[in-house]
Coordinates of C-alpha atoms in Angstrom, one line a residue:
X1 CA 75.3 91.6 249.4
X2 CA 75.2 90.4 253.0
X3 CA 78.9 89.4 252.8
X4 CA 79.8 92.8 251.4
X5 CA 78.0 94.5 254.3
X6 CA 79.7 92.2 256.8
X7 CA 83.2 92.8 255.4
X8 CA 82.7 96.5 255.1
X9 CA 81.5 96.7 258.7
X10 CA 84.5 94.7 259.9
X11 CA 86.8 97.0 257.9
X12 CA 85.2 100.1 259.5
X13 CA 85.5 98.5 263.0
X14 CA 89.2 97.5 262.6
X15 CA 90.1 100.8 260.9
X16 CA 88.4 102.8 263.6
X17 CA 90.1 100.8 266.3
X18 CA 93.6 101.4 264.8
X19 CA 92.9 105.1 264.5
X20 CA 91.7 105.3 268.1
X21 CA 94.8 103.5 269.3
X22 CA 97.0 105.8 267.3
X23 CA 95.1 108.8 268.6
X24 CA 95.7 107.8 272.2
X25 CA 99.3 107.0 271.7
X26 CA 100.1 110.3 269.8
X27 CA 97.6 112.5 271.5
X28 CA 96.3 113.6 268.1
X29 CA 93.0 114.9 269.5
X30 CA 89.4 114.3 268.5
X31 CA 88.8 112.1 265.4
X32 CA 86.1 110.4 263.5
X33 CA 87.3 107.0 264.6
X34 CA 84.6 106.7 267.2
X35 CA 81.9 107.3 264.6
X36 CA 83.6 104.9 262.2
X37 CA 83.8 102.1 264.8
X38 CA 80.1 102.6 265.8
X39 CA 78.9 102.7 262.2
X40 CA 81.0 99.6 261.4
X41 CA 79.5 97.7 264.4
X42 CA 76.0 98.7 263.3
X43 CA 76.7 97.6 259.8
X44 CA 77.9 94.2 261.0
X45 CA 74.8 93.8 263.1
X46 CA 72.6 94.9 260.2
X47 CA 74.2 92.4 257.9
X48 CA 73.3 89.7 260.4
X49 CA 69.7 90.9 260.7
X50 CA 69.1 90.8 256.9
X51 CA 69.8 94.4 255.9
X52 CA 70.9 93.1 252.5
X53 CA 67.3 92.1 251.6
X54 CA 66.4 95.8 251.2
X55 CA 68.6 96.6 248.3
X56 CA 68.3 100.5 248.2
X57 CA 69.0 100.8 251.9
X58 CA 71.9 98.3 251.7
X59 CA 73.6 100.2 248.9
X60 CA 73.0 103.4 250.8
X61 CA 74.7 101.9 253.8
X62 CA 77.6 100.6 251.7
X63 CA 78.1 104.1 250.2
X64 CA 77.8 105.8 253.6
X65 CA 80.2 103.5 255.4
X66 CA 82.7 103.6 252.6
X67 CA 82.6 107.4 252.5
X68 CA 83.0 107.6 256.3
X69 CA 86.0 105.3 256.2
X70 CA 87.6 107.4 253.5
X71 CA 86.8 110.7 255.3
X72 CA 88.1 109.5 258.6
X73 CA 91.3 108.2 257.0
X74 CA 92.0 111.5 255.2
X75 CA 91.3 113.5 258.4
X76 CA 93.6 111.2 260.5
X77 CA 96.5 111.4 258.0
X78 CA 96.2 115.2 257.8
X79 CA 96.2 115.5 261.6
X80 CA 99.1 113.1 262.0
X81 CA 101.2 115.1 259.4
X82 CA 100.4 118.4 261.1
X83 CA 101.3 117.0 264.5
X84 CA 104.6 115.7 263.1
X85 CA 105.4 119.1 261.6
X86 CA 104.7 120.8 264.9
X87 CA 106.9 118.4 266.7
X88 CA 109.8 119.0 264.3
X89 CA 109.4 122.8 264.6
X90 CA 109.4 122.5 268.4
X91 CA 112.6 120.3 268.3
X92 CA 114.3 122.9 266.1
X93 CA 113.3 125.8 268.4
X94 CA 114.5 123.9 271.5
X95 CA 117.9 123.1 269.8
X96 CA 118.4 126.8 268.8
X97 CA 117.5 127.8 272.4
X98 CA 119.9 125.3 273.8
X99 CA 122.8 126.2 271.5
X100 CA 122.3 130.0 272.0
X101 CA 122.2 132.7 269.4
X102 CA 126.0 132.9 268.9
X103 CA 126.4 129.2 267.9
X104 CA 123.5 128.9 265.4

């Protein structure tokens, strides 16, 4: 159980770090990546301190961290897709404006 907590915590930290990096590069806006990274770091620390010895709490942490990773990923993908659609619409509008109404 300790290894599971450690690996799940590392997954949350790495996943959150990549989402934060993408958020900064694309200016996506707020995300759950900060919470994901924080919870992942706390899970790694908890696995080192013996959180796996308390089985019900350990399974609750596993479920909570897994759910947070899934939720943060879904929110990140949706925001990225929406941002891409907005960029494409903006490009189309700028092209129409550049060409003028008689050439479109």
